[in-house]
mmCIF file of C-alpha atoms in Angstrom:
data_model
loop_
_atom_site.group_PDB
_atom_site.id
_atom_site.type_symbol
_atom_site.label_atom_id
_atom_site.label_comp_id
_atom_site.label_asym_id
_atom_site.label_seq_id
_atom_site.Cartn_x
_atom_site.Cartn_y
_atom_site.Cartn_z
ATOM 1 C CA MET A 1 -32.504 -5.056 -3.142
ATOM 2 C CA GLN A 2 -32.714 -3.105 -6.367
ATOM 3 C CA ARG A 3 -29.411 -1.907 -7.726
ATOM 4 C CA VAL A 4 -29.006 1.497 -9.360
ATOM 5 C CA PHE A 5 -26.318 2.011 -11.989
ATOM 6 C CA LEU A 6 -24.683 5.317 -12.699
ATOM 7 C CA LYS A 7 -24.881 6.398 -16.332
ATOM 8 C CA ILE A 8 -21.904 8.432 -17.457
ATOM 9 C CA PRO A 9 -22.570 11.206 -19.996
ATOM 10 C CA SER A 10 -20.466 10.948 -23.112
ATOM 11 C CA HIS A 11 -18.518 14.116 -22.358
ATOM 12 C CA GLN A 12 -17.346 12.645 -19.030
ATOM 13 C CA LYS A 13 -16.314 9.195 -20.273
ATOM 14 C CA SER A 14 -12.808 10.469 -20.955
ATOM 15 C CA GLN A 15 -12.318 10.767 -17.197
ATOM 16 C CA VAL A 16 -12.988 7.043 -16.812
ATOM 17 C CA LEU A 17 -10.266 6.279 -19.348
ATOM 18 C CA LEU A 18 -7.799 8.480 -17.453
ATOM 19 C CA TRP A 19 -8.471 6.572 -14.271
ATOM 20 C CA SER A 20 -7.900 3.296 -16.110
ATOM 21 C CA SER A 21 -4.252 4.070 -16.886
ATOM 22 C CA TRP A 22 -3.542 5.154 -13.305
ATOM 23 C CA ILE A 23 -5.055 2.194 -11.479
ATOM 24 C CA THR A 24 -3.413 -0.297 -13.832
ATOM 25 C CA LYS A 25 -0.203 0.433 -11.876
ATOM 26 C CA ILE A 26 -1.540 -1.271 -8.749
ATOM 27 C CA GLY A 27 -2.878 -4.279 -10.600
ATOM 28 C CA LEU A 28 -6.565 -3.422 -10.692
ATOM 29 C CA ARG A 29 -7.187 -3.657 -14.443
ATOM 30 C CA LYS A 30 -9.392 -6.758 -14.322
ATOM 31 C CA ASP A 31 -11.741 -5.421 -11.664
ATOM 32 C CA PHE A 32 -11.776 -1.971 -13.222
ATOM 33 C CA ARG A 33 -12.989 -3.524 -16.447
ATOM 34 C CA LEU A 34 -15.954 -5.010 -14.602
ATOM 35 C CA TRP A 35 -16.722 -1.647 -13.050
ATOM 36 C CA LYS A 36 -16.353 0.200 -16.347
ATOM 37 C CA ASP A 37 -18.694 -2.275 -18.048
ATOM 38 C CA SER A 38 -21.303 -1.759 -15.365
ATOM 39 C CA ILE A 39 -21.403 2.025 -15.749
ATOM 40 C CA TYR A 40 -21.553 1.825 -19.526
ATOM 41 C CA THR A 41 -23.966 -1.049 -19.967
ATOM 42 C CA GLY A 42 -25.694 -1.435 -16.620
ATOM 43 C CA SER A 43 -24.385 -5.003 -16.189
ATOM 44 C CA SER A 44 -22.881 -6.073 -12.865
ATOM 45 C CA LYS A 45 -21.562 -8.996 -10.930
ATOM 46 C CA GLU A 46 -22.823 -9.939 -7.506
ATOM 47 C CA MET A 47 -20.421 -9.193 -4.695
ATOM 48 C CA ASP A 48 -20.173 -11.007 -1.424
ATOM 49 C CA VAL A 49 -19.808 -8.622 1.485
ATOM 50 C CA GLN A 50 -18.487 -9.973 4.722
ATOM 51 C CA ALA A 51 -19.142 -7.839 7.781
ATOM 52 C CA ASN A 52 -16.180 -7.422 10.092
ATOM 53 C CA GLU A 53 -16.283 -7.068 13.808
ATOM 54 C CA ASP A 54 -15.949 -3.445 14.898
ATOM 55 C CA VAL A 55 -12.367 -2.618 15.872
ATOM 56 C CA PRO A 56 -10.668 0.633 16.937
ATOM 57 C CA LEU A 57 -9.367 2.394 13.837
ATOM 58 C CA HIS A 58 -7.732 5.795 14.158
ATOM 59 C CA ASP A 59 -6.762 8.302 11.480
ATOM 60 C CA GLU A 60 -3.712 10.414 12.111
ATOM 61 C CA PHE A 61 -2.145 13.047 9.902
ATOM 62 C CA LEU A 62 1.325 14.197 10.829
ATOM 63 C CA VAL A 63 4.324 15.942 9.367
ATOM 64 C CA CYS A 64 7.327 13.678 8.966
ATOM 65 C CA GLY A 65 10.467 15.124 7.431
ATOM 66 C CA GLU A 66 8.388 18.167 6.441
ATOM 67 C CA VAL A 67 6.046 15.918 4.444
ATOM 68 C CA VAL A 68 2.387 15.361 5.349
ATOM 69 C CA THR A 69 1.852 11.708 6.202
ATOM 70 C CA HIS A 70 -1.283 9.653 6.823
ATOM 71 C CA VAL A 71 -1.090 6.811 9.341
ATOM 72 C CA LEU A 72 -4.009 4.449 9.844
ATOM 73 C CA LYS A 73 -3.803 2.870 13.291
ATOM 74 C CA CYS A 74 -5.704 -0.247 14.295
ATOM 75 C CA GLY A 75 -6.026 -0.935 18.011
ATOM 76 C CA PRO A 76 -6.376 1.225 21.127
ATOM 77 C CA TRP A 77 -2.748 2.422 21.020
ATOM 78 C CA SER A 78 -2.420 5.820 19.345
ATOM 79 C CA ASP A 79 0.819 6.824 21.086
ATOM 80 C CA LEU A 80 3.355 4.074 21.727
ATOM 81 C CA PHE A 81 5.342 6.331 24.057
ATOM 82 C CA ASN A 82 2.357 6.837 26.336
ATOM 83 C CA THR A 83 0.516 3.595 27.065
ATOM 84 C CA GLU A 84 -0.791 4.378 30.549
ATOM 85 C CA ASP A 85 -4.402 3.836 29.522
ATOM 86 C CA HIS A 86 -3.678 0.467 27.906
ATOM 87 C CA SER A 87 -1.224 -2.325 28.519
ATOM 88 C CA SER A 88 2.012 -1.684 26.700
ATOM 89 C CA PRO A 89 2.231 -3.798 23.509
ATOM 90 C CA LYS A 90 5.224 -6.038 22.939
ATOM 91 C CA LEU A 91 5.474 -5.258 19.251
ATOM 92 C CA LEU A 92 4.149 -3.118 16.409
ATOM 93 C CA VAL A 93 2.959 -4.444 13.065
ATOM 94 C CA LEU A 94 3.715 -1.850 10.384
ATOM 95 C CA VAL A 95 2.445 -2.125 6.807
ATOM 96 C CA VAL A 96 4.273 -0.345 3.975
ATOM 97 C CA THR A 97 1.970 -0.094 0.974
ATOM 98 C CA GLY A 98 2.334 -0.542 -2.734
ATOM 99 C CA ASN A 99 1.947 2.335 -5.189
ATOM 100 C CA PRO A 100 -0.134 4.459 -4.801
ATOM 101 C CA GLY A 101 0.590 4.606 -1.084
ATOM 102 C CA ILE A 102 -2.878 5.325 0.269
ATOM 103 C CA PRO A 103 -3.488 3.694 3.691
ATOM 104 C CA ALA A 104 -7.254 3.763 3.249
ATOM 105 C CA PHE A 105 -6.983 0.973 0.679
ATOM 106 C CA TYR A 106 -5.557 -1.274 3.413
ATOM 107 C CA ALA A 107 -8.175 -0.550 6.075
ATOM 108 C CA GLU A 108 -9.904 -3.924 5.822
ATOM 109 C CA PHE A 109 -6.597 -5.793 5.782
ATOM 110 C CA VAL A 110 -5.243 -4.171 8.944
ATOM 111 C CA LYS A 111 -8.581 -4.716 10.698
ATOM 112 C CA ALA A 112 -8.600 -8.378 9.711
ATOM 113 C CA LEU A 113 -4.979 -8.815 10.804
ATOM 114 C CA TYR A 114 -5.640 -7.086 14.134
ATOM 115 C CA LEU A 115 -8.478 -9.506 14.820
ATOM 116 C CA SER A 116 -6.427 -12.499 13.630
ATOM 117 C CA LEU A 117 -3.758 -11.498 16.157
ATOM 118 C CA GLU A 118 -6.460 -11.528 18.859
ATOM 119 C CA LYS A 119 -6.290 -7.752 19.397
ATOM 120 C CA ARG A 120 -2.976 -8.040 21.224
ATOM 121 C CA TYR A 121 -0.811 -5.859 18.983
ATOM 122 C CA PRO A 122 -1.221 -2.524 17.159
ATOM 123 C CA VAL A 123 -1.363 -2.777 13.372
ATOM 124 C CA TRP A 124 -0.489 0.427 11.537
ATOM 125 C CA VAL A 125 -0.218 1.342 7.864
ATOM 126 C CA ILE A 126 1.719 4.393 6.664
ATOM 127 C CA SER A 127 1.239 6.399 3.483
ATOM 128 C CA HIS A 128 3.912 7.246 0.964
ATOM 129 C CA ALA A 129 5.177 10.809 0.999
ATOM 130 C CA GLY A 130 3.121 12.976 -1.345
ATOM 131 C CA HIS A 131 0.383 10.404 -2.023
ATOM 132 C CA VAL A 132 -2.246 11.815 0.342
ATOM 133 C CA SER A 133 -3.876 15.155 0.993
ATOM 134 C CA VAL A 134 -5.249 16.257 4.337
ATOM 135 C CA PRO A 135 -9.077 16.277 4.437
ATOM 136 C CA HIS A 136 -10.672 19.611 5.202
ATOM 137 C CA GLY A 137 -10.773 20.227 8.929
ATOM 138 C CA ALA A 138 -8.450 17.348 9.855
ATOM 139 C CA LYS A 139 -5.857 17.998 12.535
ATOM 140 C CA VAL A 140 -2.217 17.726 11.516
ATOM 141 C CA ASP A 141 0.436 16.871 14.084
ATOM 142 C CA GLU A 142 3.296 19.240 13.341
ATOM 143 C CA GLU A 143 6.926 18.361 13.928
ATOM 144 C CA ARG A 144 8.676 19.800 16.954
ATOM 145 C CA PRO A 145 12.239 21.169 16.719
ATOM 146 C CA GLU A 146 13.554 18.403 18.969
ATOM 147 C CA ASP A 147 12.010 15.626 16.900
ATOM 148 C CA PRO A 148 14.695 13.255 15.549
ATOM 149 C CA SER A 149 12.789 13.132 12.252
ATOM 150 C CA GLY A 150 12.413 16.893 12.060
ATOM 151 C CA SER A 151 15.177 17.324 9.513
ATOM 152 C CA LYS A 152 14.026 17.693 5.954
ATOM 153 C CA LEU A 153 14.080 14.607 3.773
ATOM 154 C CA ASP A 154 16.211 14.325 0.679
ATOM 155 C CA GLU A 155 15.349 16.862 -2.025
ATOM 156 C CA ASP A 156 13.806 13.987 -3.946
ATOM 157 C CA ALA A 157 11.409 13.221 -1.097
ATOM 158 C CA PHE A 158 8.759 11.704 -3.382
ATOM 159 C CA GLY A 159 11.166 9.399 -5.191
ATOM 160 C CA LEU A 160 12.186 5.873 -4.260
ATOM 161 C CA GLU A 161 15.107 6.926 -2.035
ATOM 162 C CA GLY A 162 13.035 9.599 -0.316
ATOM 163 C CA GLN A 163 10.225 7.143 0.431
ATOM 164 C CA VAL A 164 12.633 4.805 2.224
ATOM 165 C CA GLU A 165 14.035 7.656 4.336
ATOM 166 C CA HIS A 166 10.485 8.834 5.024
ATOM 167 C CA LYS A 167 9.580 5.485 6.638
ATOM 168 C CA LEU A 168 12.779 5.433 8.694
ATOM 169 C CA ALA A 169 12.105 8.974 9.898
ATOM 170 C CA PHE A 170 8.619 7.898 10.982
ATOM 171 C CA LEU A 171 10.004 4.997 13.003
ATOM 172 C CA ARG A 172 12.560 7.243 14.710
ATOM 173 C CA ARG A 173 9.911 9.685 15.833
ATOM 174 C CA HIS A 174 6.839 7.553 16.542
ATOM 175 C CA VAL A 175 8.073 4.137 17.605
ATOM 176 C CA PRO A 176 10.201 3.376 20.682
ATOM 177 C CA ALA A 177 13.594 2.104 19.590
ATOM 178 C CA THR A 178 13.275 -1.015 21.735
ATOM 179 C CA LEU A 179 9.816 -2.070 20.510
ATOM 180 C CA LYS A 180 9.947 -5.154 18.304
ATOM 181 C CA LEU A 181 8.677 -4.758 14.757
ATOM 182 C CA VAL A 182 6.773 -6.983 12.386
ATOM 183 C CA LEU A 183 7.098 -5.379 8.959
ATOM 184 C CA ILE A 184 4.748 -6.125 6.062
ATOM 185 C CA GLY A 185 5.539 -4.838 2.595
ATOM 186 C CA HIS A 186 3.195 -5.046 -0.365
ATOM 187 C CA SER A 187 4.510 -4.747 -3.920
ATOM 188 C CA VAL A 188 7.088 -1.917 -3.991
ATOM 189 C CA GLY A 189 6.671 -1.670 -0.225
ATOM 190 C CA SER A 190 8.687 -4.908 -0.117
ATOM 191 C CA TYR A 191 11.598 -3.213 -1.852
ATOM 192 C CA MET A 192 11.379 -0.324 0.612
ATOM 193 C CA LEU A 193 11.495 -2.689 3.590
ATOM 194 C CA LEU A 194 14.629 -4.416 2.316
ATOM 195 C CA GLU A 195 16.230 -1.005 1.870
ATOM 196 C CA MET A 196 15.182 0.030 5.374
ATOM 197 C CA MET A 197 16.730 -3.096 6.882
ATOM 198 C CA LYS A 198 19.894 -2.447 4.869
ATOM 199 C CA ARG A 199 20.226 1.178 5.984
ATOM 200 C CA ALA A 200 19.111 0.643 9.579
ATOM 201 C CA PRO A 201 20.291 -2.830 10.610
ATOM 202 C CA GLN A 202 19.699 -1.866 14.247
ATOM 203 C CA LEU A 203 15.922 -1.980 13.761
ATOM 204 C CA PRO A 204 14.471 -4.622 16.145
ATOM 205 C CA VAL A 205 12.744 -6.560 13.364
ATOM 206 C CA LEU A 206 11.138 -9.788 14.519
ATOM 207 C CA ARG A 207 9.760 -10.795 11.108
ATOM 208 C CA CYS A 208 9.365 -9.214 7.709
ATOM 209 C CA PHE A 209 6.716 -10.345 5.224
ATOM 210 C CA LEU A 210 7.128 -9.378 1.576
ATOM 211 C CA LEU A 211 3.806 -9.871 -0.199
ATOM 212 C CA PHE A 212 3.829 -9.976 -4.008
ATOM 213 C CA PRO A 213 7.287 -8.396 -3.838
ATOM 214 C CA THR A 214 8.436 -6.177 -6.694
ATOM 215 C CA ILE A 215 12.085 -6.295 -5.665
ATOM 216 C CA GLU A 216 13.732 -6.900 -9.039
ATOM 217 C CA ARG A 217 13.412 -6.390 -12.796
ATOM 218 C CA ILE A 218 10.056 -4.621 -12.648
ATOM 219 C CA ALA A 219 10.483 -3.069 -16.086
ATOM 220 C CA LYS A 220 10.972 -6.540 -17.588
ATOM 221 C CA SER A 221 7.788 -7.964 -16.071
ATOM 222 C CA PRO A 222 4.687 -8.216 -18.312
ATOM 223 C CA ASN A 223 3.057 -5.192 -16.681
ATOM 224 C CA GLY A 224 6.360 -3.350 -16.515
ATOM 225 C CA LYS A 225 6.816 -3.597 -20.269
ATOM 226 C CA VAL A 226 3.485 -1.845 -20.716
ATOM 227 C CA MET A 227 3.875 0.754 -17.984
ATOM 228 C CA THR A 228 7.512 1.734 -18.537
ATOM 229 C CA PRO A 229 6.810 3.809 -21.680
ATOM 230 C CA LEU A 230 3.815 5.471 -20.000
ATOM 231 C CA LEU A 231 5.563 6.273 -16.734
ATOM 232 C CA CYS A 232 9.067 7.019 -17.979
ATOM 233 C CA TRP A 233 8.560 8.624 -21.384
ATOM 234 C CA LEU A 234 4.969 9.872 -21.564
ATOM 235 C CA ARG A 235 4.386 10.846 -17.929
ATOM 236 C CA TYR A 236 4.517 14.597 -18.463
ATOM 237 C CA ALA A 237 2.204 14.372 -21.452
ATOM 238 C CA LEU A 238 -0.356 12.576 -19.271
ATOM 239 C CA TYR A 239 -0.391 15.314 -16.626
ATOM 240 C CA VAL A 240 -2.241 17.727 -18.908
ATOM 241 C CA PRO A 241 -5.289 15.538 -19.696
ATOM 242 C CA ILE A 242 -5.424 14.412 -16.053
ATOM 243 C CA TYR A 243 -5.470 18.025 -14.902
ATOM 244 C CA ILE A 244 -8.086 18.998 -17.467
ATOM 245 C CA GLY A 245 -10.221 15.980 -16.665
ATOM 246 C CA LEU A 246 -10.169 16.574 -12.918
ATOM 247 C CA SER A 247 -10.842 20.274 -13.410
ATOM 248 C CA LEU A 248 -13.858 19.776 -15.697
ATOM 249 C CA VAL A 249 -15.689 17.157 -13.663
ATOM 250 C CA PRO A 250 -17.908 18.802 -11.016
ATOM 251 C CA ALA A 251 -17.090 17.892 -7.420
ATOM 252 C CA LYS A 252 -20.423 16.123 -6.893
ATOM 253 C CA VAL A 253 -19.981 14.000 -10.007
ATOM 254 C CA LEU A 254 -16.406 13.187 -9.005
ATOM 255 C CA THR A 255 -17.665 12.087 -5.591
ATOM 256 C CA MET A 256 -20.264 9.815 -7.197
ATOM 257 C CA LEU A 257 -17.690 8.378 -9.578
ATOM 258 C CA ALA A 258 -15.282 7.685 -6.724
ATOM 259 C CA SER A 259 -18.047 6.015 -4.705
ATOM 260 C CA VAL A 260 -19.032 3.696 -7.571
ATOM 261 C CA PHE A 261 -15.381 3.071 -8.373
ATOM 262 C CA LEU A 262 -14.615 1.944 -4.811
ATOM 263 C CA GLN A 263 -17.796 -0.107 -4.588
ATOM 264 C CA ARG A 264 -17.061 -2.061 -7.743
ATOM 265 C CA LEU A 265 -13.482 -2.704 -6.617
ATOM 266 C CA LYS A 266 -14.756 -3.930 -3.234
ATOM 267 C CA LEU A 267 -12.761 -1.188 -1.544
ATOM 268 C CA LYS A 268 -15.577 1.009 -0.333
ATOM 269 C CA ASN A 269 -15.736 1.574 3.409
ATOM 270 C CA GLU A 270 -15.895 4.517 5.761
ATOM 271 C CA ILE A 271 -12.150 5.087 5.579
ATOM 272 C CA THR A 272 -11.758 4.928 1.800
ATOM 273 C CA SER A 273 -14.877 7.031 1.240
ATOM 274 C CA ARG A 274 -13.424 9.698 3.486
ATOM 275 C CA HIS A 275 -9.876 9.806 2.158
ATOM 276 C CA VAL A 276 -9.513 8.522 -1.395
ATOM 277 C CA LEU A 277 -11.239 11.493 -2.974
ATOM 278 C CA ASN A 278 -8.757 13.803 -1.204
ATOM 279 C CA SER A 279 -5.934 11.994 -2.995
ATOM 280 C CA LEU A 280 -7.654 12.271 -6.367
ATOM 281 C CA ASN A 281 -5.803 15.418 -7.375
ATOM 282 C CA VAL A 282 -3.037 16.226 -9.818
ATOM 283 C CA SER A 283 -0.356 16.541 -7.146
ATOM 284 C CA CYS A 284 -0.935 13.122 -5.569
ATOM 285 C CA ILE A 285 -1.411 11.377 -8.915
ATOM 286 C CA ALA A 286 1.761 12.984 -10.296
ATOM 287 C CA ASN A 287 3.740 11.864 -7.238
ATOM 288 C CA ALA A 288 2.452 8.300 -7.603
ATOM 289 C CA MET A 289 3.364 8.258 -11.287
ATOM 290 C CA TYR A 290 6.791 9.725 -10.543
ATOM 291 C CA LEU A 291 7.454 7.001 -7.980
ATOM 292 C CA GLY A 292 6.311 4.447 -10.560
ATOM 293 C CA SER A 293 8.782 5.791 -13.089
ATOM 294 C CA GLN A 294 11.612 5.413 -10.590
ATOM 295 C CA GLU A 295 10.528 1.869 -9.819
ATOM 296 C CA MET A 296 10.889 0.968 -13.495
ATOM 297 C CA ARG A 297 14.332 2.542 -13.756
ATOM 298 C CA ALA A 298 15.888 1.793 -10.361
ATOM 299 C CA ILE A 299 14.588 -1.608 -9.253
ATOM 300 C CA LEU A 300 16.758 -3.790 -11.440
ATOM 301 C CA GLU A 301 18.866 -6.447 -9.738
ATOM 302 C CA ARG A 302 17.722 -8.188 -6.565
ATOM 303 C CA ASP A 303 19.625 -7.173 -3.403
ATOM 304 C CA ASN A 304 20.973 -10.622 -2.544
ATOM 305 C CA CYS A 305 23.354 -9.323 0.135
ATOM 306 C CA THR A 306 20.560 -7.817 2.225
ATOM 307 C CA ILE A 307 18.350 -10.857 1.677
ATOM 308 C CA GLN A 308 21.138 -13.206 2.809
ATOM 309 C CA LYS A 309 21.882 -11.109 5.881
ATOM 310 C CA HIS A 310 18.253 -11.116 7.067
ATOM 311 C CA LEU A 311 17.089 -14.368 5.471
ATOM 312 C CA GLN A 312 15.878 -15.966 8.709
ATOM 313 C CA LYS A 313 13.522 -13.033 9.305
ATOM 314 C CA LEU A 314 12.105 -12.855 5.780
ATOM 315 C CA THR A 315 9.044 -14.495 4.250
ATOM 316 C CA PHE A 316 8.387 -13.996 0.527
ATOM 317 C CA TYR A 317 4.910 -14.597 -0.908
ATOM 318 C CA TYR A 318 4.568 -14.655 -4.708
ATOM 319 C CA GLY A 319 1.425 -14.807 -6.802
ATOM 320 C CA SER A 320 0.856 -17.667 -9.221
ATOM 321 C CA SER A 321 -0.293 -15.306 -11.982
ATOM 322 C CA ASP A 322 1.276 -11.984 -11.033
ATOM 323 C CA ALA A 323 2.179 -9.804 -14.005
ATOM 324 C CA TRP A 324 4.370 -7.572 -11.804
ATOM 325 C CA CYS A 325 6.540 -10.324 -10.325
ATOM 326 C CA PRO A 326 6.165 -13.466 -12.465
ATOM 327 C CA VAL A 327 6.568 -17.033 -11.226
ATOM 328 C CA GLN A 328 10.014 -17.066 -12.857
ATOM 329 C CA TYR A 329 11.146 -14.518 -10.260
ATOM 330 C CA TYR A 330 9.891 -16.829 -7.510
ATOM 331 C CA GLU A 331 11.760 -19.770 -9.023
ATOM 332 C CA ASP A 332 14.958 -17.749 -9.375
ATOM 333 C CA LEU A 333 14.791 -16.602 -5.742
ATOM 334 C CA LYS A 334 14.014 -20.133 -4.560
ATOM 335 C CA LYS A 335 17.021 -21.440 -6.466
ATOM 336 C CA ASP A 336 19.369 -18.796 -5.060
ATOM 337 C CA PHE A 337 18.097 -19.168 -1.479
ATOM 338 C CA PRO A 338 16.950 -22.786 -1.050
ATOM 339 C CA GLY A 339 16.849 -22.351 2.734
ATOM 340 C CA GLY A 340 14.624 -19.270 2.632
ATOM 341 C CA ASP A 341 10.940 -19.048 3.470
ATOM 342 C CA ILE A 342 9.766 -18.421 -0.086
ATOM 343 C CA LYS A 343 6.164 -19.282 -0.883
ATOM 344 C CA LEU A 344 4.078 -19.446 -4.061
ATOM 345 C CA CYS A 345 0.372 -18.691 -3.711
ATOM 346 C CA GLU A 346 -1.916 -21.689 -4.224
ATOM 347 C CA LYS A 347 -5.145 -19.787 -3.559
ATOM 348 C CA GLY A 348 -5.356 -17.689 -6.700
ATOM 349 C CA ILE A 349 -4.902 -14.429 -4.787
ATOM 350 C CA GLU A 350 -4.267 -11.425 -7.031
ATOM 351 C CA HIS A 351 -1.392 -8.942 -6.728
ATOM 352 C CA ALA A 352 -3.877 -6.338 -5.462
ATOM 353 C CA PHE A 353 -5.059 -8.622 -2.647
ATOM 354 C CA ILE A 354 -6.618 -5.684 -0.814
ATOM 355 C CA MET A 355 -9.580 -5.858 -3.192
ATOM 356 C CA SER A 356 -10.899 -9.285 -2.325
ATOM 357 C CA SER A 357 -8.537 -11.340 -0.169
ATOM 358 C CA ASN A 358 -7.985 -9.316 3.003
ATOM 359 C CA GLN A 359 -9.266 -12.046 5.308
ATOM 360 C CA GLU A 360 -7.187 -14.764 3.651
ATOM 361 C CA MET A 361 -3.962 -12.758 3.676
ATOM 362 C CA ALA A 362 -4.478 -11.641 7.275
ATOM 363 C CA ALA A 363 -5.108 -15.221 8.411
ATOM 364 C CA MET A 364 -1.988 -16.457 6.620
ATOM 365 C CA VAL A 365 0.248 -13.731 8.057
ATOM 366 C CA ALA A 366 -1.094 -14.398 11.562
ATOM 367 C CA GLY A 367 -0.422 -18.110 11.085
ATOM 368 C CA TRP A 368 3.147 -17.480 9.939
ATOM 369 C CA LEU A 369 3.706 -15.400 13.086
ATOM 370 C CA GLU A 370 2.462 -17.952 15.609
ATOM 371 C CA ASP A 371 5.838 -19.444 16.538
ATOM 372 C CA ASP A 372 7.530 -16.068 16.876
ATOM 373 C CA LEU A 373 4.754 -14.587 18.992
ATOM 374 C CA SER A 374 4.720 -17.585 21.293
ATOM 375 C CA LYS A 375 8.320 -16.808 22.262
ATOM 376 C CA LEU A 376 7.638 -13.191 23.306
#
């Protein structure tokens, strides 16, 4: 098959550079460099594409705490309070994303995990507040006055504290209080899960998996040292060129750029193609950068008290070359909690595993769950 490479006019190359600084936050610099080289020089690297079995995948946009939220639901269960059409599941697997909190990036992971769990349990992934926009024509489930999550979130709804409360509000409204939970946090999502378990110890958590967990000293990590000045001191200065860049690029060109961008990062699928472009606006990018700035300033010392309290339910998975949570952090945690389930990756999986290791991560998580599921 002949491959066609998109040539970027010189006056639009500044937009590529703007994207580079944003996606560095989620650990995509290496793959972005490959993509950037291909659009400038026409060079490319072959990609292996593995077809997945078709599985039910539902998009849902809802208002939670007066904030629009995107939930990607894998499995036939769209309403856990009404399961007449399907057998009632014994648990829910909920994924809390890294930053930016765009569920579409995790579509292949949740599909792979759903299949690895033999289609017996719903696997959902929830967006961060303020990181998604509703596509044109999409239905939004509004809050009702009697909803327990109907109260407005903290004034700082898009900050670190607000994101934690946002996830708890979602669970109160959309998940039966007695349904067991398997929680999966990626990157800063791991920090949010620990905070959720601290603030709501009554949650019926069966297991909690913290993948590439940024739960301490982010600003002192190799990537944190680079991103802290950008996110904490220069963030407002970056808004102007981002706004100008997004405003100048025609919609059709932006769509083509996004398509090539996702393809080169091995993230292109029906879900990402439909939703990522809607989040490529100043508001969503600013909210993601604001959350990043709070991560650098607020995630300092590890919450050992919460970890000790829930240690038997926690599994930590660190990367062997992760510039957001270095191996030293793994060694320190292992030393402080010798009885904990704390693992170091031996497969070379990157921090942003959603780009190329969805099948591997899903298979590992399913394997770690076997004993617990057998007791249900």
